[in-house]
Short mmCIF file of C-alpha atoms and ligand atoms in Angstrom, two decimals:
data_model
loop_
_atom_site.label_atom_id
_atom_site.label_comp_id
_atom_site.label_asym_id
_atom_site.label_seq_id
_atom_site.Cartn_x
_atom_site.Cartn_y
_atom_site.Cartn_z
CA UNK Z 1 140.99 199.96 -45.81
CA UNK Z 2 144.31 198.59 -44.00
CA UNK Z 3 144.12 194.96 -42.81
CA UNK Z 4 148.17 195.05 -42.27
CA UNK Z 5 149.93 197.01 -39.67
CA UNK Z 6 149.24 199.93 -38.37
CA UNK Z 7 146.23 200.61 -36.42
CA UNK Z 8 144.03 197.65 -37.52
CA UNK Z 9 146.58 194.88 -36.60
CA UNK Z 10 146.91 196.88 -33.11
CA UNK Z 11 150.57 198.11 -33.43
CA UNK Z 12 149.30 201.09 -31.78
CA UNK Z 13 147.91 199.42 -28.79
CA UNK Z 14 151.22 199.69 -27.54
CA UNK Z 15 151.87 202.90 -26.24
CA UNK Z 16 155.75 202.46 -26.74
CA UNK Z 17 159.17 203.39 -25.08
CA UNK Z 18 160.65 201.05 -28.04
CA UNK Z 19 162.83 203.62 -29.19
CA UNK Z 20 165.61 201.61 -27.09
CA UNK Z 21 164.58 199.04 -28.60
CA UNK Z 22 167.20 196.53 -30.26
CA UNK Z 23 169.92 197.86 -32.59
CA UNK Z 24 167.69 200.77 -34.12
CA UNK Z 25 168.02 202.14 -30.79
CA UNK Z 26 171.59 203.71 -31.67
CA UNK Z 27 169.72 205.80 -33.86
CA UNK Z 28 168.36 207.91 -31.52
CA UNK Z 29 171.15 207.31 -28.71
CA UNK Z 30 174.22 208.55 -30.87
CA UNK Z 31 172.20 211.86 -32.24
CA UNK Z 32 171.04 212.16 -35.49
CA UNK Z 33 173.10 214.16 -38.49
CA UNK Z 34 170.70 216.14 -40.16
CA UNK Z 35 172.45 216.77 -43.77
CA UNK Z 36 169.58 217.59 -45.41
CA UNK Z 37 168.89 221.15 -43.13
CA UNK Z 38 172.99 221.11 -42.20
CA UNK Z 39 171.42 220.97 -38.43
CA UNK Z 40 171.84 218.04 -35.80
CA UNK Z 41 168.78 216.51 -35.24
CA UNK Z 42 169.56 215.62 -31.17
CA UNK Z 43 170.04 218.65 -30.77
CA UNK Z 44 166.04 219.57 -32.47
CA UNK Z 45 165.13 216.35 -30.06
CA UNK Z 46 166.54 217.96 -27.05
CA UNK Z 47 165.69 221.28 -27.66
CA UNK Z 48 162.06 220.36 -28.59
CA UNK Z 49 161.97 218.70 -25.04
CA UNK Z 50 158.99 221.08 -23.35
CA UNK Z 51 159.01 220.60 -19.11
CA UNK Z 52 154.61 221.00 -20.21
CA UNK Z 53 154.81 217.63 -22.31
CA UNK Z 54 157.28 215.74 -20.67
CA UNK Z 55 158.34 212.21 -22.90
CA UNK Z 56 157.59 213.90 -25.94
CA UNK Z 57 160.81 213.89 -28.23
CA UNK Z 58 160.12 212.90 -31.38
CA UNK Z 59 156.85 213.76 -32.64
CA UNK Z 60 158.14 217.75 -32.53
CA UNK Z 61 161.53 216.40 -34.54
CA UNK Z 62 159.58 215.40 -37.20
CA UNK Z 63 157.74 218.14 -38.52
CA UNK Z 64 159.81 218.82 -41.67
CA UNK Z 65 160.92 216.81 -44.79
CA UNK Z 66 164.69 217.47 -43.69
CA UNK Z 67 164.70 215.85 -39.91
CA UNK Z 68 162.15 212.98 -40.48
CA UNK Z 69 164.66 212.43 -44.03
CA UNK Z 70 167.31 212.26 -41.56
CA UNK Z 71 166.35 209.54 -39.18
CA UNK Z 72 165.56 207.65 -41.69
CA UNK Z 73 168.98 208.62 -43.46
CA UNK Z 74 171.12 206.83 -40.28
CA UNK Z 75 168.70 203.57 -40.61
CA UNK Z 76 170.00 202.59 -44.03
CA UNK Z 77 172.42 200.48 -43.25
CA UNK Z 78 170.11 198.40 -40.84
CA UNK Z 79 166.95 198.64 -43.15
CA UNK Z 80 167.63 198.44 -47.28
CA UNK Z 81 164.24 199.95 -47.42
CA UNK Z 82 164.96 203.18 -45.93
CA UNK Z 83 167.54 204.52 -49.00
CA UNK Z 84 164.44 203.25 -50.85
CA UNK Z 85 162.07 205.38 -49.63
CA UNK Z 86 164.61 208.61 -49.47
CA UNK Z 87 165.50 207.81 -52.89
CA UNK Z 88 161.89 209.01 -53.96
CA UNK Z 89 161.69 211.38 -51.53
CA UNK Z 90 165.08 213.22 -53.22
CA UNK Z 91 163.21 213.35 -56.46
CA UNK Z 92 160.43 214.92 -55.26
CA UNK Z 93 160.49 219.15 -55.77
CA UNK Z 94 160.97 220.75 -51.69
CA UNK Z 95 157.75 222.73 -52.31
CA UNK Z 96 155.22 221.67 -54.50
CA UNK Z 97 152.24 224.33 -54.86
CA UNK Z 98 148.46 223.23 -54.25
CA UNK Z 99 146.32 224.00 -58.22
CA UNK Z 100 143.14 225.44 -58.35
CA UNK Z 101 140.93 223.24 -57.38
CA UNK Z 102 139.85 222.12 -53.70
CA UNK Z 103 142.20 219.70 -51.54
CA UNK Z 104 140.45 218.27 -48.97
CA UNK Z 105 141.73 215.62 -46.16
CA UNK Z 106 139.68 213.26 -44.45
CA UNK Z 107 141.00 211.75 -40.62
CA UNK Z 108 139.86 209.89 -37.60
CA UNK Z 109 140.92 206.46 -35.96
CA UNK Z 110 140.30 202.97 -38.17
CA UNK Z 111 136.36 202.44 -39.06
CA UNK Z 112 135.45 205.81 -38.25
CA UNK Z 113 134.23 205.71 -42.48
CA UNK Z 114 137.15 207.78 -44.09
CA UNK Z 115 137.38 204.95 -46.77
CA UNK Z 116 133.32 205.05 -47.49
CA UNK Z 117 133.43 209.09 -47.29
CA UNK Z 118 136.67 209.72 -49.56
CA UNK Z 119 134.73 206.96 -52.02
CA UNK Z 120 131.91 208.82 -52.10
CA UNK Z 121 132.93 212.15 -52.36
CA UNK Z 122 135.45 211.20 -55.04
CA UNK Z 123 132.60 210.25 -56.94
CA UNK Z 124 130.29 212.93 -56.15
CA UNK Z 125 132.93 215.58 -57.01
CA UNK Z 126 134.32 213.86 -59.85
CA UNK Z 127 137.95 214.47 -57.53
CA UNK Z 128 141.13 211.98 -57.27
CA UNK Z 129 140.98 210.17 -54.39
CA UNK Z 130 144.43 210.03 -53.00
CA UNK Z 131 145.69 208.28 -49.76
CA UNK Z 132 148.83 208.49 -47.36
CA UNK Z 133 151.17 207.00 -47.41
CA UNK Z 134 151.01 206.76 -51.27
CA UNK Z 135 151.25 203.57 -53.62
CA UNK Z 136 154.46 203.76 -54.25
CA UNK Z 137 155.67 202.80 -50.42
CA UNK Z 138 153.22 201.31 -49.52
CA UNK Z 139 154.80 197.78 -50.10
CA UNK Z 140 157.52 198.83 -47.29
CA UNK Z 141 154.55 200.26 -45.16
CA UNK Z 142 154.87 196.22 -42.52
CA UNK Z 143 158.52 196.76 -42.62
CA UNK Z 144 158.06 200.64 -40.91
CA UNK Z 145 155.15 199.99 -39.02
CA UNK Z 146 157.85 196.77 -37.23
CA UNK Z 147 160.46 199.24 -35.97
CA UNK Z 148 160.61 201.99 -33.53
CA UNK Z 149 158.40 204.45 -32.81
CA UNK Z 150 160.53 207.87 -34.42
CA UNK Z 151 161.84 205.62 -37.63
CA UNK Z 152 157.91 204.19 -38.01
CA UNK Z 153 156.82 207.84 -37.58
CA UNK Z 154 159.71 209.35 -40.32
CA UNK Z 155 158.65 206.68 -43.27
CA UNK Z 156 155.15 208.14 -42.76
CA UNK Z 157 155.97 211.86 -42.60
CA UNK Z 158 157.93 211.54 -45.78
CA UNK Z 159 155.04 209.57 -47.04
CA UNK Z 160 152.86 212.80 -46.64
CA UNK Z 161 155.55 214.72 -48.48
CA UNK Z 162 155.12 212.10 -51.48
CA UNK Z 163 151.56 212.38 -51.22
CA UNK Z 164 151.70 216.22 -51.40
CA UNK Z 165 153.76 215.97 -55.28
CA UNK Z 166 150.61 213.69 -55.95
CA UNK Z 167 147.95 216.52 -54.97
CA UNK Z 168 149.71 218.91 -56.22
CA UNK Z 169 150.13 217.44 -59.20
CA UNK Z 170 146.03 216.45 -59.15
CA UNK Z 171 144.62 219.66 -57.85
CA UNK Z 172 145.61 221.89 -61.21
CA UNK Z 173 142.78 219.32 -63.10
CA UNK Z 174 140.24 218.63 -60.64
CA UNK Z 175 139.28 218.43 -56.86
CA UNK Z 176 141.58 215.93 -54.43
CA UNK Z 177 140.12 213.91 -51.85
CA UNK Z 178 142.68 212.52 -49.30
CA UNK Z 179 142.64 209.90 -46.95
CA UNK Z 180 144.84 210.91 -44.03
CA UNK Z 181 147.53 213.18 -44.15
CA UNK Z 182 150.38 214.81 -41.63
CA UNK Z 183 147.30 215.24 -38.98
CA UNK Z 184 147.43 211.13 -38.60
CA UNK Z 185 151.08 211.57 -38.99
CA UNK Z 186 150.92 213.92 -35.78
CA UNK Z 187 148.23 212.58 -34.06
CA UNK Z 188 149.34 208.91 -33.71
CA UNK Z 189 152.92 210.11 -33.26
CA UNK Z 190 152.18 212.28 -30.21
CA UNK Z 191 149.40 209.29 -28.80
CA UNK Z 192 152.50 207.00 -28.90
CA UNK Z 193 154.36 209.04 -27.19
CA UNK Z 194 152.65 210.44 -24.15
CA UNK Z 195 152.16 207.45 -22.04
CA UNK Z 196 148.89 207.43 -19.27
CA UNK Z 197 146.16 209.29 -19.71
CA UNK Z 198 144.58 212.42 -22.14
CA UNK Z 199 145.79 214.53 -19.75
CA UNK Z 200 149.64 214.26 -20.04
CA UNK Z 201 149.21 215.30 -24.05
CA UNK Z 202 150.95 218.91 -25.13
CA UNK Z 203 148.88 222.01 -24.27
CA UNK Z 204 146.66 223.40 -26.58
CA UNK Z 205 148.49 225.27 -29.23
CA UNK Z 206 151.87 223.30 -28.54
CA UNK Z 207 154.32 223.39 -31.39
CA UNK Z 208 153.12 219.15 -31.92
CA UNK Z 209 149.76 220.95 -33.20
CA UNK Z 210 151.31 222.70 -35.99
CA UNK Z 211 151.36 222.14 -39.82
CA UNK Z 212 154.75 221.58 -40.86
CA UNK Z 213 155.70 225.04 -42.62
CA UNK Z 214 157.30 223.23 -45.85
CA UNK Z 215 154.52 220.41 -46.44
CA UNK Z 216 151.82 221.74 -49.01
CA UNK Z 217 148.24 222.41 -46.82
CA UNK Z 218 144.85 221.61 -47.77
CA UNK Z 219 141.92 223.80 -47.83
CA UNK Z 220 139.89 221.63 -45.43
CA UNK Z 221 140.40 218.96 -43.18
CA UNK Z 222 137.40 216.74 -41.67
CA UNK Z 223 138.00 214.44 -38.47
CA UNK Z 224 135.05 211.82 -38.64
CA UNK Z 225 134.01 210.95 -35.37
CA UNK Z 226 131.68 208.13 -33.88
CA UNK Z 227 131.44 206.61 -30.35
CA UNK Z 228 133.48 203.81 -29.36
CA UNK Z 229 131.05 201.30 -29.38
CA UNK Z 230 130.14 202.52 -32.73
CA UNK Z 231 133.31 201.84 -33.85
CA UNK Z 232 133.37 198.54 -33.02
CA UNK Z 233 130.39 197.86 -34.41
CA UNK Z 234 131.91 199.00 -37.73
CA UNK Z 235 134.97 197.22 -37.02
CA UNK Z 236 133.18 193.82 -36.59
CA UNK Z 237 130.49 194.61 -39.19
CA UNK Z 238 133.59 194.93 -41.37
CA UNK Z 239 133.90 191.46 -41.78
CA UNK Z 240 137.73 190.71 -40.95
CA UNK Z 241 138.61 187.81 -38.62
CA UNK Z 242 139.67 189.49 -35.68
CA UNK Z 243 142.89 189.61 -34.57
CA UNK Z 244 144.36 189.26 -31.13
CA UNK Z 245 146.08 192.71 -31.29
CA UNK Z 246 142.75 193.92 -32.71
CA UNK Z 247 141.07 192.90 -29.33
CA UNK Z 248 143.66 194.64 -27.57
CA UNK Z 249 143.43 197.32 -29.57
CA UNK Z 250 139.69 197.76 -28.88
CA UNK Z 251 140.52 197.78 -25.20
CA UNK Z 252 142.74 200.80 -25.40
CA UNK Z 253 141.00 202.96 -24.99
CA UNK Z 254 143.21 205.57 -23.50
CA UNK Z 255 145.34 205.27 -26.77
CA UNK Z 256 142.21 206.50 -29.25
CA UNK Z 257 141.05 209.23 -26.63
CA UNK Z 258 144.90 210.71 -27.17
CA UNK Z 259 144.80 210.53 -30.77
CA UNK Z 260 141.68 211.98 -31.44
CA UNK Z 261 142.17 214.87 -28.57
CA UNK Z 262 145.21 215.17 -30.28
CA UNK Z 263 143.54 215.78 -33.85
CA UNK Z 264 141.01 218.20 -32.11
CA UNK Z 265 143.90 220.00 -30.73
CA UNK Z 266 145.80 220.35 -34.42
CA UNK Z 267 145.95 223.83 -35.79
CA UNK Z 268 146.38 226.12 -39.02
CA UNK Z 269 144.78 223.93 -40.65
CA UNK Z 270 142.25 222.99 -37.99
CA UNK Z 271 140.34 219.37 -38.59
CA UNK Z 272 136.52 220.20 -38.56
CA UNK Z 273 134.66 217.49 -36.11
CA UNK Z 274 132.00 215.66 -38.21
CA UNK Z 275 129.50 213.11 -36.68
CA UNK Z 276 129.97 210.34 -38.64
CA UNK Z 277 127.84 208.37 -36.79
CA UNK Z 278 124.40 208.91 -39.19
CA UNK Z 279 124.05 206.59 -41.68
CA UNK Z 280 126.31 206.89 -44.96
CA UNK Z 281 124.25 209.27 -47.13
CA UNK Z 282 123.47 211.63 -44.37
CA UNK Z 283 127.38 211.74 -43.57
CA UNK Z 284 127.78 212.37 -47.31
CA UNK Z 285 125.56 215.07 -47.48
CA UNK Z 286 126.39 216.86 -44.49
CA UNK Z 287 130.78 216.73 -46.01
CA UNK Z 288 129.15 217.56 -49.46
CA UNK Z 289 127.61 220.87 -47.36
CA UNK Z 290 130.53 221.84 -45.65
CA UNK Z 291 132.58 221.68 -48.75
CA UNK Z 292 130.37 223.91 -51.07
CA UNK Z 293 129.98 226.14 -47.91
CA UNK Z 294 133.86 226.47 -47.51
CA UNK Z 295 134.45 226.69 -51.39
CA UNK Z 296 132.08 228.68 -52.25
CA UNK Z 297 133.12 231.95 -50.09
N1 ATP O 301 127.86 205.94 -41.89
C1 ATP O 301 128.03 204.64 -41.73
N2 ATP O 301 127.10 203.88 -41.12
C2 ATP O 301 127.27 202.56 -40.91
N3 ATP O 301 128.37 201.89 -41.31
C3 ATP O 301 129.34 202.57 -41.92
C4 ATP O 301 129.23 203.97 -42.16
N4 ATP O 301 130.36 204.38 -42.79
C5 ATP O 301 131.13 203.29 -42.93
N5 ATP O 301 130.53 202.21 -42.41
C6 ATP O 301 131.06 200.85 -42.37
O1 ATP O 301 132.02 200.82 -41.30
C7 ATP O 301 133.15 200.03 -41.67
C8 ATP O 301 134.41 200.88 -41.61
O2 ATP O 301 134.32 201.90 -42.60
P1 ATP O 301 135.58 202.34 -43.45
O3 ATP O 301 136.34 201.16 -43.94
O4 ATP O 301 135.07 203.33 -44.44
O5 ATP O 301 136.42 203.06 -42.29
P2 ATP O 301 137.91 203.63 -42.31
O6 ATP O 301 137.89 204.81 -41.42
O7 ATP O 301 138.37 203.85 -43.70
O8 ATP O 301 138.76 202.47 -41.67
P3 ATP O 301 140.37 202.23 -41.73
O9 ATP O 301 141.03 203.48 -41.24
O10 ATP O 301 140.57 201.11 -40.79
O11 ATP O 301 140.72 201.92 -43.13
C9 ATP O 301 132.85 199.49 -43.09
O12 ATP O 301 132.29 198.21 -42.97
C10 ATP O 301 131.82 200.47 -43.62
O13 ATP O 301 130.96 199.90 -44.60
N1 LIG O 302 149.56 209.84 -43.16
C1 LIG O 302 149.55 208.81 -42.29
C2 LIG O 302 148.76 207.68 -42.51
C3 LIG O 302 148.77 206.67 -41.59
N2 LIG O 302 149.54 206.77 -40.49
C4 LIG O 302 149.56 205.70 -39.49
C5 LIG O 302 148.72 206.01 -38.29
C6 LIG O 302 148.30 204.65 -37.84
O1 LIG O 302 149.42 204.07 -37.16
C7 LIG O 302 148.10 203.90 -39.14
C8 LIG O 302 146.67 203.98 -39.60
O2 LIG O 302 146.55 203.66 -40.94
P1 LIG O 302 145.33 202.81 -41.56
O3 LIG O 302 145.26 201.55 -40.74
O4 LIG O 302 144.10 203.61 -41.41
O5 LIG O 302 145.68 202.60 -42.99
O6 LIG O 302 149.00 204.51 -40.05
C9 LIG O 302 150.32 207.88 -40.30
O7 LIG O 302 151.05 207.97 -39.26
N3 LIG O 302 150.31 208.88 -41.20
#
């Protein structure tokens, strides 16, 4: 469970033209050199610019290793942390393949239950429980989650390229449980971005909605789901002071109607809508169903 950055401490309450924001805004402004796929990454912005989602740049730009690598690549001058994380990230084999055994994600917005689900099926499948972004950034996760919008969004698309040397890795011994993966990655990315109302997101089947060809896939992906006063519930009944931002972040509620239409709308592989809203075992049971069902055939 977060209780820095990211969606807890609101930074998503703000749904953000801060890509001109400050000196990181060069980044974006002088085009991006994209070394790692010998392409120019302005030119994937630009060309990714659809007239049917109008303001969406850089969620599109993202969706492989070499152009999020690349924005972060022109940061690390400005941010130390940055060659850090691409440091790791060049270690890491381009295409890692999935074991034997089951890989399967679980999404939705903050208290939804991935954390008590993923604990629980960990220990009901004997599986690894593994989370995006991984340990091993995680310590430059309030540094990210600070700066614009497209360099917040690379650290955490590379982070699911990390994660996916970690289930691959995993899945040869035993089942991998995830918490979050590139459909947060996507969804938050593309809520950001699309400013107003549900209705301005990408059309259905929109290039946004589409697993990035060279980031290993799982075999099922489950988007918990509970109403918003639910949520809240959980949030408060979670115990944490709350926060300013987190007050504001309750009230937006146009910002968590885009992210989860946005992870309904994700595709190949599709998140499978659970209620979440039943009480803990009966959640358990019904992902512990779904899983046999799926593995089983
Ligand atoms: N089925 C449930 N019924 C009632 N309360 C629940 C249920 N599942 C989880 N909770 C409670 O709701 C709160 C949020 O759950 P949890 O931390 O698992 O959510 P999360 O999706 O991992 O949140 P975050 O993304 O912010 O880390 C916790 O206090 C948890 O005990
Ligand atoms: N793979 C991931 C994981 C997380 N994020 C972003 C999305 C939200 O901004 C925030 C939520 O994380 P939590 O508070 O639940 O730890 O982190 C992402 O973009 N990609």
């Amino acid at each position: 469970m977060a209780t820095t950055g990211s969606s807890v401490s609101g930074r998503d309450v703000y749904p953000c033209q801060e890509s001109h924001v400050g000196n990181l805004a060069c980044v974006c402004d002088i085009g991006i050199q994209d070394d790692y796929n010998d392409g120019n990454v302005m030119t994937d912005l630009l060309s990714s610019y659809n007239p049917a989602a109008p303001g969406l740049r850089f969620a599109a730009a993202l969706s492989s290793r070499g152009a999020a690598r690349s924005v972060l690549h022109e940061c690390t001058s400005l941010i130390p942390e940055a060659k850090a994380v691409l440091d790791l990230v060049d270690k890491c084999p381009k295409h890692p393949k999935k074991g034997d055994f089951p890989v399967i994600v679980i999404e939705g917005l903050d208290a939804t239950g991935k954390t008590t689900v993923t604990q629980s099926v960990k220990e009901s499948l004997n599986a690894v429980l593994l989370r995006s972004p991984p340990a091993c950034i995680s310590e430059w996760r309030k540094t990210f989650d600070d700066k614009p919008n497209h360099i917040r969004r690379a650290f955490y698309a590379l982070g699911n390229y990390l994660v996916a040397l970690e289930i691959a890795k995993a899945s040869i011994e035993s089942p991998v449980i995830v918490d979050r993966y590139w459909h947060s990655t996507a969804a938050y990315s593309i809520a950001t971005e699309i400013s107003g109302k549900k209705q301005n997101l990408p059309p259905e089947h929109h290039e946004v909605y589409q697993w990035p060809e060279d980031l290993l896939k799982p075999d099922l992906v489950f988007l918990l789901t509970v109403s918003p006063e639910e949520r809240i519930r959980r949030l408060q009944g979670r115990g944490l002071e709350k926060t300013k931002e987190e007050t504001e972040l309750e009230a937006n509620s146009l910002f968590r109607q885009k992210v989860e239409e946005s992870y309904k709308r994700m595709e190949n592989p599709e998140c499978q809508e659970v209620d979440a809203s039943p009480s803990r075992e009966e959640v358990l049971k019904t992902i512990l169903q779904l899983i046999k069902k799926h593995c089983s055939s």
